[in-house]
PDB file of C-alpha atoms in Angstrom:
ATOM      1  CA  MET A   1      -0.082  -0.030   0.154  1.00 50.00           C
ATOM      2  CA  THR A   2       1.489   3.122  -0.779  1.00 51.00           C
ATOM      3  CA  GLU A   3       0.522   6.603   0.648  1.00 55.00           C
ATOM      4  CA  SER A   4      -0.759   9.693  -0.907  1.00 55.00           C
ATOM      5  CA  ASN A   5      -0.465  13.161   0.482  1.00 65.00           C
ATOM      6  CA  THR A   6      -2.394  14.656  -2.676  1.00 80.00           C
ATOM      7  CA  PHE A   7      -5.782  14.614  -1.207  1.00 81.00           C
ATOM      8  CA  ASN A   8      -7.140  17.870   0.150  1.00 86.00           C
ATOM      9  CA  THR A   9     -10.297  18.530   2.207  1.00 87.00           C
ATOM     10  CA  GLN A  10     -12.428  18.808  -0.891  1.00 91.00           C
ATOM     11  CA  ASP A  11     -11.035  15.487  -2.300  1.00 89.00           C
ATOM     12  CA  PHE A  12     -11.845  13.807   0.842  1.00 92.00           C
ATOM     13  CA  CYS A  13     -15.435  15.163   0.918  1.00 94.00           C
ATOM     14  CA  ASN A  14     -15.802  14.209  -2.793  1.00 93.00           C
ATOM     15  CA  SER A  15     -14.859  10.708  -2.201  1.00 94.00           C
ATOM     16  CA  ALA A  16     -17.492  10.490   0.650  1.00 95.00           C
ATOM     17  CA  LEU A  17     -20.297  12.089  -1.256  1.00 96.00           C
ATOM     18  CA  ARG A  18     -19.724   9.673  -4.241  1.00 95.00           C
ATOM     19  CA  ALA A  19     -19.832   6.562  -1.790  1.00 96.00           C
ATOM     20  CA  ILE A  20     -23.173   8.036  -0.128  1.00 96.00           C
ATOM     21  CA  ARG A  21     -24.778   8.642  -3.719  1.00 97.00           C
ATOM     22  CA  ILE A  22     -24.046   4.977  -4.989  1.00 96.00           C
ATOM     23  CA  GLU A  23     -25.184   3.351  -1.884  1.00 96.00           C
ATOM     24  CA  ARG A  24     -28.393   5.385  -2.125  1.00 97.00           C
ATOM     25  CA  GLU A  25     -29.063   4.392  -5.418  1.00 96.00           C
ATOM     26  CA  ALA A  26     -28.625   0.887  -4.532  1.00 96.00           C
ATOM     27  CA  ILE A  27     -31.187   1.044  -1.817  1.00 96.00           C
ATOM     28  CA  GLU A  28     -33.553   2.886  -4.186  1.00 97.00           C
ATOM     29  CA  ALA A  29     -33.352   0.064  -6.534  1.00 96.00           C
ATOM     30  CA  LEU A  30     -34.726  -2.449  -4.021  1.00 97.00           C
ATOM     31  CA  GLU A  31     -38.010  -0.706  -4.116  1.00 96.00           C
ATOM     32  CA  SER A  32     -38.722  -2.583  -7.378  1.00 95.00           C
ATOM     33  CA  ARG A  33     -37.741  -5.999  -5.938  1.00 95.00           C
ATOM     34  CA  ILE A  34     -40.450  -5.923  -3.041  1.00 96.00           C
ATOM     35  CA  ASN A  35     -42.566  -8.463  -5.020  1.00 95.00           C
ATOM     36  CA  GLY A  36     -44.061 -11.817  -4.674  1.00 95.00           C
ATOM     37  CA  ASP A  37     -40.501 -13.308  -3.560  1.00 96.00           C
ATOM     38  CA  PHE A  38     -40.654 -11.046  -0.792  1.00 97.00           C
ATOM     39  CA  SER A  39     -44.155 -11.706   0.169  1.00 97.00           C
ATOM     40  CA  ARG A  40     -43.357 -15.359   0.220  1.00 97.00           C
ATOM     41  CA  ALA A  41     -40.392 -14.921   2.654  1.00 97.00           C
ATOM     42  CA  CYS A  42     -42.801 -13.139   4.747  1.00 97.00           C
ATOM     43  CA  GLU A  43     -45.468 -15.987   4.645  1.00 97.00           C
ATOM     44  CA  VAL A  44     -43.040 -18.611   5.159  1.00 97.00           C
ATOM     45  CA  ILE A  45     -41.415 -16.937   8.087  1.00 97.00           C
ATOM     46  CA  MET A  46     -44.891 -15.932   9.490  1.00 96.00           C
ATOM     47  CA  ALA A  47     -45.902 -19.781   9.384  1.00 96.00           C
ATOM     48  CA  CYS A  48     -42.696 -21.109  11.182  1.00 95.00           C
ATOM     49  CA  LYS A  49     -43.105 -22.784  13.958  1.00 94.00           C
ATOM     50  CA  GLY A  50     -39.467 -22.642  15.308  1.00 95.00           C
ATOM     51  CA  ARG A  51     -37.019 -19.849  14.720  1.00 95.00           C
ATOM     52  CA  VAL A  52     -35.477 -18.164  12.028  1.00 96.00           C
ATOM     53  CA  VAL A  53     -31.685 -19.188  11.495  1.00 96.00           C
ATOM     54  CA  VAL A  54     -29.514 -16.683   9.632  1.00 97.00           C
ATOM     55  CA  THR A  55     -26.283 -17.631   8.137  1.00 96.00           C
ATOM     56  CA  GLY A  56     -23.759 -15.861   5.991  1.00 95.00           C
ATOM     57  CA  MET A  57     -20.033 -15.796   5.505  1.00 95.00           C
ATOM     58  CA  GLY A  58     -17.511 -12.964   5.644  1.00 94.00           C
ATOM     59  CA  LYS A  59     -19.278  -9.364   5.398  1.00 94.00           C
ATOM     60  CA  SER A  60     -22.602 -11.251   4.745  1.00 95.00           C
ATOM     61  CA  GLY A  61     -22.248 -12.841   7.947  1.00 95.00           C
ATOM     62  CA  HIS A  62     -21.694  -9.429   9.724  1.00 96.00           C
ATOM     63  CA  ILE A  63     -24.863  -8.305   8.271  1.00 97.00           C
ATOM     64  CA  GLY A  64     -26.625 -11.361   8.928  1.00 96.00           C
ATOM     65  CA  ASN A  65     -25.716 -11.343  12.614  1.00 96.00           C
ATOM     66  CA  LYS A  66     -27.454  -7.653  12.477  1.00 97.00           C
ATOM     67  CA  ILE A  67     -30.525  -9.010  10.628  1.00 97.00           C
ATOM     68  CA  ALA A  68     -30.863 -11.824  12.966  1.00 96.00           C
ATOM     69  CA  ALA A  69     -30.579  -9.267  15.970  1.00 94.00           C
ATOM     70  CA  THR A  70     -33.196  -6.911  14.517  1.00 93.00           C
ATOM     71  CA  LEU A  71     -35.465  -9.966  13.925  1.00 94.00           C
ATOM     72  CA  ALA A  72     -35.351 -11.111  17.452  1.00 90.00           C
ATOM     73  CA  SER A  73     -35.946  -7.490  18.894  1.00 84.00           C
ATOM     74  CA  THR A  74     -39.091  -7.028  16.635  1.00 86.00           C
ATOM     75  CA  GLY A  75     -41.089 -10.334  17.549  1.00 86.00           C
ATOM     76  CA  THR A  76     -39.417 -12.624  15.110  1.00 91.00           C
ATOM     77  CA  PRO A  77     -37.360 -15.219  17.140  1.00 91.00           C
ATOM     78  CA  ALA A  78     -33.962 -15.553  15.193  1.00 95.00           C
ATOM     79  CA  PHE A  79     -30.330 -16.492  15.662  1.00 95.00           C
ATOM     80  CA  PHE A  80     -27.143 -16.446  13.509  1.00 96.00           C
ATOM     81  CA  VAL A  81     -25.007 -19.439  12.696  1.00 94.00           C
ATOM     82  CA  HIS A  82     -21.771 -19.379  11.007  1.00 94.00           C
ATOM     83  CA  PRO A  83     -21.722 -21.492   8.134  1.00 92.00           C
ATOM     84  CA  GLY A  84     -18.450 -22.631   8.531  1.00 89.00           C
ATOM     85  CA  GLU A  85     -18.930 -23.465  12.360  1.00 89.00           C
ATOM     86  CA  ALA A  86     -22.097 -25.359  10.710  1.00 84.00           C
ATOM     87  CA  SER A  87     -20.004 -28.066   8.939  1.00 80.00           C
ATOM     88  CA  HIS A  88     -18.374 -28.769  12.324  1.00 79.00           C
ATOM     89  CA  GLY A  89     -21.337 -29.405  14.685  1.00 76.00           C
ATOM     90  CA  ASP A  90     -23.436 -26.079  14.907  1.00 82.00           C
ATOM     91  CA  LEU A  91     -25.790 -27.453  11.925  1.00 84.00           C
ATOM     92  CA  GLY A  92     -27.180 -29.535  14.869  1.00 85.00           C
ATOM     93  CA  MET A  93     -28.821 -25.835  16.066  1.00 89.00           C
ATOM     94  CA  ILE A  94     -31.097 -26.187  13.107  1.00 92.00           C
ATOM     95  CA  THR A  95     -34.546 -27.859  13.387  1.00 92.00           C
ATOM     96  CA  PRO A  96     -36.997 -28.804  10.635  1.00 94.00           C
ATOM     97  CA  GLN A  97     -39.427 -26.412  12.404  1.00 95.00           C
ATOM     98  CA  ASP A  98     -37.041 -23.417  11.688  1.00 96.00           C
ATOM     99  CA  VAL A  99     -36.591 -21.246   8.557  1.00 97.00           C
ATOM    100  CA  VAL A 100     -32.960 -20.608   7.241  1.00 97.00           C
ATOM    101  CA  ILE A 101     -32.098 -17.231   5.704  1.00 97.00           C
ATOM    102  CA  ALA A 102     -28.812 -17.752   3.794  1.00 97.00           C
ATOM    103  CA  ILE A 103     -26.850 -14.422   2.511  1.00 97.00           C
ATOM    104  CA  SER A 104     -24.306 -14.611  -0.161  1.00 96.00           C
ATOM    105  CA  ASN A 105     -23.651 -11.807  -2.541  1.00 94.00           C
ATOM    106  CA  SER A 106     -22.318 -14.219  -5.157  1.00 94.00           C
ATOM    107  CA  GLY A 107     -25.006 -17.095  -4.258  1.00 93.00           C
ATOM    108  CA  SER A 108     -22.142 -19.554  -4.388  1.00 93.00           C
ATOM    109  CA  THR A 109     -20.017 -19.052  -1.185  1.00 94.00           C
ATOM    110  CA  SER A 110     -18.514 -22.615  -0.663  1.00 93.00           C
ATOM    111  CA  GLU A 111     -19.407 -22.584   2.989  1.00 93.00           C
ATOM    112  CA  VAL A 112     -22.895 -21.877   2.311  1.00 94.00           C
ATOM    113  CA  VAL A 113     -23.589 -24.000  -0.410  1.00 93.00           C
ATOM    114  CA  THR A 114     -21.656 -26.849   1.403  1.00 92.00           C
ATOM    115  CA  ILE A 115     -24.790 -27.099   4.011  1.00 92.00           C
ATOM    116  CA  LEU A 116     -27.592 -26.254   1.517  1.00 93.00           C
ATOM    117  CA  PRO A 117     -28.228 -30.054   0.764  1.00 91.00           C
ATOM    118  CA  LEU A 118     -28.368 -30.832   4.672  1.00 91.00           C
ATOM    119  CA  ILE A 119     -30.648 -28.069   5.062  1.00 92.00           C
ATOM    120  CA  LYS A 120     -32.813 -29.195   2.326  1.00 90.00           C
ATOM    121  CA  ARG A 121     -32.945 -32.781   3.690  1.00 91.00           C
ATOM    122  CA  MET A 122     -33.825 -31.740   7.045  1.00 91.00           C
ATOM    123  CA  GLY A 123     -36.788 -29.763   5.566  1.00 92.00           C
ATOM    124  CA  ALA A 124     -36.247 -26.471   6.715  1.00 95.00           C
ATOM    125  CA  PRO A 125     -37.396 -23.791   4.333  1.00 96.00           C
ATOM    126  CA  LEU A 126     -34.707 -21.794   2.865  1.00 97.00           C
ATOM    127  CA  ILE A 127     -34.736 -18.013   2.218  1.00 97.00           C
ATOM    128  CA  SER A 128     -31.751 -16.389   0.151  1.00 97.00           C
ATOM    129  CA  MET A 129     -30.444 -13.031  -0.165  1.00 97.00           C
ATOM    130  CA  THR A 130     -28.181 -12.747  -3.225  1.00 97.00           C
ATOM    131  CA  GLY A 131     -27.001 -10.478  -5.714  1.00 94.00           C
ATOM    132  CA  LYS A 132     -27.308 -13.179  -8.300  1.00 94.00           C
ATOM    133  CA  PRO A 133     -30.766 -14.480  -8.771  1.00 91.00           C
ATOM    134  CA  ASP A 134     -29.789 -17.344 -10.966  1.00 93.00           C
ATOM    135  CA  SER A 135     -27.029 -18.708  -8.275  1.00 95.00           C
ATOM    136  CA  VAL A 136     -26.971 -22.024  -6.810  1.00 94.00           C
ATOM    137  CA  LEU A 137     -28.409 -20.635  -3.610  1.00 95.00           C
ATOM    138  CA  ALA A 138     -31.111 -18.747  -5.160  1.00 95.00           C
ATOM    139  CA  GLN A 139     -32.405 -21.632  -6.973  1.00 95.00           C
ATOM    140  CA  GLU A 140     -32.610 -23.618  -4.071  1.00 94.00           C
ATOM    141  CA  ALA A 141     -34.545 -21.291  -1.939  1.00 96.00           C
ATOM    142  CA  VAL A 142     -38.532 -20.841  -1.663  1.00 96.00           C
ATOM    143  CA  ALA A 143     -38.025 -17.153  -2.132  1.00 97.00           C
ATOM    144  CA  ASN A 144     -34.819 -15.245  -3.361  1.00 97.00           C
ATOM    145  CA  LEU A 145     -34.699 -11.731  -2.009  1.00 97.00           C
ATOM    146  CA  ASP A 146     -32.772  -9.743  -4.619  1.00 97.00           C
ATOM    147  CA  VAL A 147     -30.033  -7.615  -3.297  1.00 97.00           C
ATOM    148  CA  SER A 148     -27.707  -7.083  -6.172  1.00 95.00           C
ATOM    149  CA  VAL A 149     -26.255  -3.679  -6.695  1.00 95.00           C
ATOM    150  CA  ALA A 150     -24.907  -1.800  -9.966  1.00 94.00           C
ATOM    151  CA  ILE A 151     -21.556  -1.135  -8.352  1.00 94.00           C
ATOM    152  CA  GLU A 152     -19.753  -0.892  -4.970  1.00 94.00           C
ATOM    153  CA  ALA A 153     -19.215   2.219  -3.316  1.00 93.00           C
ATOM    154  CA  CYS A 154     -15.760   1.198  -3.064  1.00 91.00           C
ATOM    155  CA  PRO A 155     -13.756   2.481  -6.218  1.00 89.00           C
ATOM    156  CA  LEU A 156     -11.986  -0.885  -6.825  1.00 88.00           C
ATOM    157  CA  GLY A 157     -15.163  -2.694  -6.958  1.00 85.00           C
ATOM    158  CA  LEU A 158     -13.791  -5.250  -4.235  1.00 83.00           C
ATOM    159  CA  ALA A 159     -14.924  -4.077  -0.883  1.00 89.00           C
ATOM    160  CA  PRO A 160     -18.286  -5.131  -0.019  1.00 92.00           C
ATOM    161  CA  THR A 161     -20.034  -1.522   0.511  1.00 95.00           C
ATOM    162  CA  SER A 162     -23.155  -1.217  -1.660  1.00 95.00           C
ATOM    163  CA  SER A 163     -24.049  -4.839  -1.566  1.00 95.00           C
ATOM    164  CA  THR A 164     -23.682  -5.251   2.367  1.00 96.00           C
ATOM    165  CA  THR A 165     -25.878  -1.787   2.631  1.00 97.00           C
ATOM    166  CA  ALA A 166     -28.433  -3.313   0.240  1.00 97.00           C
ATOM    167  CA  THR A 167     -28.579  -6.549   2.037  1.00 97.00           C
ATOM    168  CA  LEU A 168     -29.164  -4.587   5.511  1.00 97.00           C
ATOM    169  CA  VAL A 169     -31.591  -2.621   4.133  1.00 97.00           C
ATOM    170  CA  MET A 170     -33.578  -5.618   2.741  1.00 97.00           C
ATOM    171  CA  GLY A 171     -33.178  -7.302   6.108  1.00 97.00           C
ATOM    172  CA  ASP A 172     -34.656  -4.266   7.926  1.00 96.00           C
ATOM    173  CA  ALA A 173     -37.474  -4.502   5.362  1.00 97.00           C
ATOM    174  CA  LEU A 174     -38.424  -7.683   5.849  1.00 97.00           C
ATOM    175  CA  ALA A 175     -38.260  -7.448   9.848  1.00 95.00           C
ATOM    176  CA  VAL A 176     -40.648  -4.310   9.577  1.00 94.00           C
ATOM    177  CA  ALA A 177     -43.214  -5.967   7.259  1.00 95.00           C
ATOM    178  CA  LEU A 178     -43.164  -9.098   9.946  1.00 95.00           C
ATOM    179  CA  LEU A 179     -43.393  -6.608  12.792  1.00 91.00           C
ATOM    180  CA  GLU A 180     -46.452  -5.152  11.410  1.00 90.00           C
ATOM    181  CA  ALA A 181     -48.019  -8.289  10.454  1.00 91.00           C
ATOM    182  CA  ARG A 182     -47.638  -9.665  14.035  1.00 88.00           C
ATOM    183  CA  GLY A 183     -49.074  -6.370  15.425  1.00 83.00           C
ATOM    184  CA  PHE A 184     -45.871  -6.153  17.423  1.00 72.00           C
ATOM    185  CA  SER A 185     -46.274  -3.170  19.843  1.00 65.00           C
ATOM    186  CA  ALA A 186     -44.018  -0.546  21.665  1.00 63.00           C
ATOM    187  CA  GLU A 187     -44.675  -2.494  24.893  1.00 61.00           C
ATOM    188  CA  ASP A 188     -43.764  -5.982  23.104  1.00 59.00           C
ATOM    189  CA  PHE A 189     -40.415  -4.046  21.931  1.00 64.00           C
ATOM    190  CA  ALA A 190     -39.946  -3.000  25.469  1.00 57.00           C
ATOM    191  CA  PHE A 191     -40.018  -6.730  26.821  1.00 59.00           C
ATOM    192  CA  SER A 192     -37.039  -7.659  24.290  1.00 59.00           C
ATOM    193  CA  HIS A 193     -35.275  -4.204  25.836  1.00 54.00           C
ATOM    194  CA  PRO A 194     -35.754  -4.384  29.478  1.00 53.00           C
ATOM    195  CA  GLY A 195     -32.173  -2.951  30.541  1.00 54.00           C
ATOM    196  CA  GLY A 196     -32.629   0.026  27.652  1.00 56.00           C
ATOM    197  CA  ARG A 197     -34.113   3.483  28.480  1.00 57.00           C
ATOM    198  CA  LEU A 198     -37.036   2.640  26.148  1.00 58.00           C
ATOM    199  CA  GLY A 199     -37.676  -0.337  28.456  1.00 57.00           C
ATOM    200  CA  ARG A 200     -37.785   1.513  31.710  1.00 61.00           C
ATOM    201  CA  ARG A 201     -40.113   3.810  30.091  1.00 62.00           C
ATOM    202  CA  LEU A 202     -42.469   1.514  28.733  1.00 65.00           C
ATOM    203  CA  LEU A 203     -42.517  -1.209  31.490  1.00 70.00           C
ATOM    204  CA  LEU A 204     -41.321   0.468  34.768  1.00 82.00           C
ATOM    205  CA  ARG A 205     -45.008   1.339  36.607  1.00 88.00           C
ATOM    206  CA  VAL A 206     -45.246   3.911  39.457  1.00 93.00           C
ATOM    207  CA  SER A 207     -45.860   1.292  42.114  1.00 93.00           C
ATOM    208  CA  ASP A 208     -42.345   0.045  41.246  1.00 91.00           C
ATOM    209  CA  ILE A 209     -40.393   3.134  42.521  1.00 91.00           C
ATOM    210  CA  MET A 210     -43.199   5.220  44.707  1.00 95.00           C
ATOM    211  CA  HIS A 211     -42.584   5.851  48.190  1.00 95.00           C
ATOM    212  CA  THR A 212     -45.174   3.717  50.621  1.00 95.00           C
ATOM    213  CA  GLY A 213     -46.187   3.440  54.434  1.00 94.00           C
ATOM    214  CA  ASP A 214     -43.956   5.629  56.694  1.00 93.00           C
ATOM    215  CA  GLN A 215     -42.193   7.201  53.713  1.00 95.00           C
ATOM    216  CA  ILE A 216     -44.946   9.008  52.331  1.00 95.00           C
ATOM    217  CA  PRO A 217     -44.997  12.626  53.481  1.00 95.00           C
ATOM    218  CA  GLN A 218     -48.452  13.131  55.000  1.00 95.00           C
ATOM    219  CA  VAL A 219     -50.222  15.120  57.460  1.00 95.00           C
ATOM    220  CA  ALA A 220     -53.816  15.440  58.724  1.00 95.00           C
ATOM    221  CA  GLU A 221     -56.126  18.157  58.251  1.00 93.00           C
ATOM    222  CA  GLY A 222     -55.817  20.646  61.079  1.00 91.00           C
ATOM    223  CA  THR A 223     -52.176  20.158  61.432  1.00 95.00           C
ATOM    224  CA  THR A 224     -50.305  23.632  61.628  1.00 94.00           C
ATOM    225  CA  LEU A 225     -48.250  25.027  58.817  1.00 93.00           C
ATOM    226  CA  SER A 226     -45.223  24.445  61.206  1.00 93.00           C
ATOM    227  CA  GLY A 227     -46.096  20.898  61.472  1.00 94.00           C
ATOM    228  CA  ALA A 228     -46.330  20.193  57.947  1.00 93.00           C
ATOM    229  CA  LEU A 229     -43.030  21.955  57.414  1.00 93.00           C
ATOM    230  CA  LEU A 230     -41.438  19.456  59.628  1.00 94.00           C
ATOM    231  CA  GLU A 231     -43.034  16.761  57.623  1.00 94.00           C
ATOM    232  CA  ILE A 232     -41.552  17.949  54.418  1.00 93.00           C
ATOM    233  CA  THR A 233     -38.194  18.035  55.979  1.00 92.00           C
ATOM    234  CA  ARG A 234     -38.200  14.708  57.628  1.00 93.00           C
ATOM    235  CA  LYS A 235     -39.364  12.919  54.327  1.00 93.00           C
ATOM    236  CA  GLY A 236     -37.452  14.849  51.896  1.00 90.00           C
ATOM    237  CA  LEU A 237     -39.625  14.715  48.755  1.00 91.00           C
ATOM    238  CA  GLY A 238     -39.977  18.734  48.914  1.00 89.00           C
ATOM    239  CA  MET A 239     -43.771  18.308  49.531  1.00 92.00           C
ATOM    240  CA  THR A 240     -46.235  16.907  52.065  1.00 95.00           C
ATOM    241  CA  THR A 241     -49.756  15.573  51.242  1.00 95.00           C
ATOM    242  CA  VAL A 242     -52.650  16.307  53.529  1.00 95.00           C
ATOM    243  CA  VAL A 243     -55.259  13.766  54.135  1.00 95.00           C
ATOM    244  CA  ASN A 244     -58.517  13.456  56.103  1.00 93.00           C
ATOM    245  CA  ALA A 245     -59.584  11.073  58.881  1.00 91.00           C
ATOM    246  CA  ALA A 246     -60.405   8.480  56.135  1.00 91.00           C
ATOM    247  CA  GLY A 247     -56.954   8.792  54.442  1.00 91.00           C
ATOM    248  CA  THR A 248     -58.355  10.460  51.547  1.00 94.00           C
ATOM    249  CA  LEU A 249     -56.182  13.036  49.824  1.00 95.00           C
ATOM    250  CA  THR A 250     -57.584  16.425  50.451  1.00 95.00           C
ATOM    251  CA  GLY A 251     -54.731  18.648  49.301  1.00 94.00           C
ATOM    252  CA  ILE A 252     -50.956  19.012  48.694  1.00 95.00           C
ATOM    253  CA  PHE A 253     -48.304  21.390  49.765  1.00 94.00           C
ATOM    254  CA  THR A 254     -44.793  21.850  48.489  1.00 90.00           C
ATOM    255  CA  ASP A 255     -41.834  24.015  48.511  1.00 84.00           C
ATOM    256  CA  GLY A 256     -43.361  26.391  46.104  1.00 83.00           C
ATOM    257  CA  ASP A 257     -46.731  26.741  48.074  1.00 86.00           C
ATOM    258  CA  LEU A 258     -44.405  27.564  51.130  1.00 86.00           C
ATOM    259  CA  ARG A 259     -42.670  30.485  49.188  1.00 84.00           C
ATOM    260  CA  ARG A 260     -45.955  32.061  48.301  1.00 85.00           C
ATOM    261  CA  THR A 261     -47.475  31.257  51.836  1.00 86.00           C
ATOM    262  CA  LEU A 262     -44.751  33.226  53.192  1.00 81.00           C
ATOM    263  CA  ASP A 263     -45.318  36.626  51.010  1.00 79.00           C
ATOM    264  CA  LYS A 264     -48.331  36.630  52.855  1.00 81.00           C
ATOM    265  CA  SER A 265     -46.683  36.702  55.944  1.00 78.00           C
ATOM    266  CA  VAL A 266     -48.853  34.157  57.683  1.00 82.00           C
ATOM    267  CA  ASP A 267     -48.218  32.843  61.145  1.00 86.00           C
ATOM    268  CA  VAL A 268     -46.698  29.324  60.594  1.00 87.00           C
ATOM    269  CA  HIS A 269     -47.313  28.345  64.180  1.00 89.00           C
ATOM    270  CA  THR A 270     -51.013  28.989  64.061  1.00 90.00           C
ATOM    271  CA  THR A 271     -52.236  28.664  60.577  1.00 91.00           C
ATOM    272  CA  PRO A 272     -53.922  25.265  59.603  1.00 92.00           C
ATOM    273  CA  ILE A 273     -52.607  23.688  56.813  1.00 93.00           C
ATOM    274  CA  GLN A 274     -55.706  23.485  54.767  1.00 90.00           C
ATOM    275  CA  ASP A 275     -55.750  27.250  54.625  1.00 91.00           C
ATOM    276  CA  VAL A 276     -52.688  27.322  52.604  1.00 91.00           C
ATOM    277  CA  MET A 277     -52.477  23.866  50.845  1.00 92.00           C
ATOM    278  CA  THR A 278     -53.382  23.367  47.161  1.00 91.00           C
ATOM    279  CA  ARG A 279     -56.695  21.416  46.684  1.00 91.00           C
ATOM    280  CA  ASN A 280     -57.644  19.324  43.756  1.00 87.00           C
ATOM    281  CA  GLY A 281     -53.811  19.162  42.681  1.00 88.00           C
ATOM    282  CA  LYS A 282     -52.673  16.338  40.264  1.00 92.00           C
ATOM    283  CA  THR A 283     -52.324  12.825  41.196  1.00 95.00           C
ATOM    284  CA  ILE A 284     -51.547   9.602  39.487  1.00 95.00           C
ATOM    285  CA  ARG A 285     -52.513   6.077  40.183  1.00 95.00           C
ATOM    286  CA  ALA A 286     -49.990   3.348  41.076  1.00 94.00           C
ATOM    287  CA  ASP A 287     -50.401   0.913  38.214  1.00 92.00           C
ATOM    288  CA  HIS A 288     -49.599   3.855  35.590  1.00 91.00           C
ATOM    289  CA  LEU A 289     -46.618   4.027  33.768  1.00 87.00           C
ATOM    290  CA  ALA A 290     -43.744   5.969  35.557  1.00 87.00           C
ATOM    291  CA  ALA A 291     -43.163   7.918  32.167  1.00 86.00           C
ATOM    292  CA  GLU A 292     -46.790   9.030  32.774  1.00 90.00           C
ATOM    293  CA  ALA A 293     -45.857  10.542  36.139  1.00 91.00           C
ATOM    294  CA  LEU A 294     -42.928  12.419  34.317  1.00 90.00           C
ATOM    295  CA  ASN A 295     -45.081  13.681  31.609  1.00 91.00           C
ATOM    296  CA  ILE A 296     -47.589  15.142  34.140  1.00 92.00           C
ATOM    297  CA  MET A 297     -44.629  16.879  36.331  1.00 91.00           C
ATOM    298  CA  GLU A 298     -43.045  18.503  33.018  1.00 92.00           C
ATOM    299  CA  GLU A 299     -46.590  19.534  31.793  1.00 91.00           C
ATOM    300  CA  MET A 300     -47.579  21.041  34.985  1.00 89.00           C
ATOM    301  CA  LYS A 301     -43.991  22.264  36.253  1.00 89.00           C
ATOM    302  CA  ILE A 302     -44.086  20.659  39.251  1.00 90.00           C
ATOM    303  CA  ASN A 303     -41.584  17.999  41.170  1.00 90.00           C
ATOM    304  CA  ALA A 304     -43.678  15.528  43.054  1.00 92.00           C
ATOM    305  CA  LEU A 305     -47.004  13.587  42.673  1.00 94.00           C
ATOM    306  CA  PRO A 306     -49.073  11.659  45.126  1.00 96.00           C
ATOM    307  CA  VAL A 307     -50.307   8.296  44.363  1.00 96.00           C
ATOM    308  CA  THR A 308     -53.984   7.587  45.039  1.00 95.00           C
ATOM    309  CA  ASP A 309     -56.316   4.440  44.355  1.00 94.00           C
ATOM    310  CA  ALA A 310     -59.591   4.618  42.531  1.00 92.00           C
ATOM    311  CA  ASN A 311     -61.175   5.947  45.710  1.00 92.00           C
ATOM    312  CA  GLY A 312     -59.097   8.978  46.130  1.00 92.00           C
ATOM    313  CA  THR A 313     -57.107   7.253  49.234  1.00 94.00           C
ATOM    314  CA  LEU A 314     -53.243   8.039  49.545  1.00 95.00           C
ATOM    315  CA  VAL A 315     -51.260   5.040  48.688  1.00 96.00           C
ATOM    316  CA  GLY A 316     -47.837   6.616  47.806  1.00 95.00           C
ATOM    317  CA  ALA A 317     -45.826   9.640  46.752  1.00 95.00           C
ATOM    318  CA  ILE A 318     -43.263  10.051  43.778  1.00 95.00           C
ATOM    319  CA  ASN A 319     -40.953  12.834  42.815  1.00 92.00           C
ATOM    320  CA  MET A 320     -38.611  13.832  40.049  1.00 91.00           C
ATOM    321  CA  HIS A 321     -35.564  12.323  41.841  1.00 91.00           C
ATOM    322  CA  ASP A 322     -37.246   9.061  41.837  1.00 90.00           C
ATOM    323  CA  LEU A 323     -37.740   9.029  38.103  1.00 88.00           C
ATOM    324  CA  LEU A 324     -34.253  10.100  37.442  1.00 87.00           C
ATOM    325  CA  ARG A 325     -32.710   7.515  39.691  1.00 85.00           C
ATOM    326  CA  ALA A 326     -35.198   4.834  37.902  1.00 83.00           C
ATOM    327  CA  GLY A 327     -33.660   5.987  34.571  1.00 80.00           C
ATOM    328  CA  VAL A 328     -36.881   7.171  33.165  1.00 77.00           C
ATOM    329  CA  ILE A 329     -35.745  10.420  32.597  1.00 70.00           C
TER     330      ILE A 329
END
């Protein structure tokens, strides 16, 4: 490899823009290939009683890994098997109930072609993704997804670039079509991603993180303002709830309410809390999503919410710091 110092800033940009243009054109060419074979591939996968097994060698294998991961996270159980390893024992991971997606730009990759007879003998339906519809791999498949490209973005025509991009996009198109056919929801997606922020936003309930029992800041009606301030300080949530004798929430008093109250020069030792509390404030139910609590707080510009049951009885409290610690924010 020889080094060249003749490239300037514009040359670098021109090379990048050329690559982007070529790959964009390769993606656009896929639109005309969403046809009967594509529908057949979707139908075969929808009817699958096992899992989708994706295989491919080299760069096709890297793309196959991503396609398998995308399928698995969007409602289609899938995993990747290296074709070389399949010839040395890993073929046992495939069952007749599975569907195999084999990826090869040439359609004649030896490691992939070697295991075709065994897949056919097993009876697992084969879907191919190739750049040559007349190849061995394509001819053996029940459906071939044509991912051929006019040229690679690599100026030497050697490094898989446009072809791998086209294959990845076709895989995404397949996953999305299956996702919609299954009625896969955002909550379903969250169950596949419990550790991510999206999973926490879609799965975490208020009941999972709210303060309960003695941790709830609360005072009875008739408590003086000074008594309410002591409760706010003790519980550290920046507010206290106010309940009647039946335990029903009747109001809330926050740090913001305190500032507004002090502007009125009231006597904190004699003023009953019900005279200065906020009535009919926002509340949330324990079974609601924590993300809903966040939306209410942001919309109302408040930092805490009482949690009540269907009868208005106080059962918990939650504040912005709880949501932050839980990763909802």
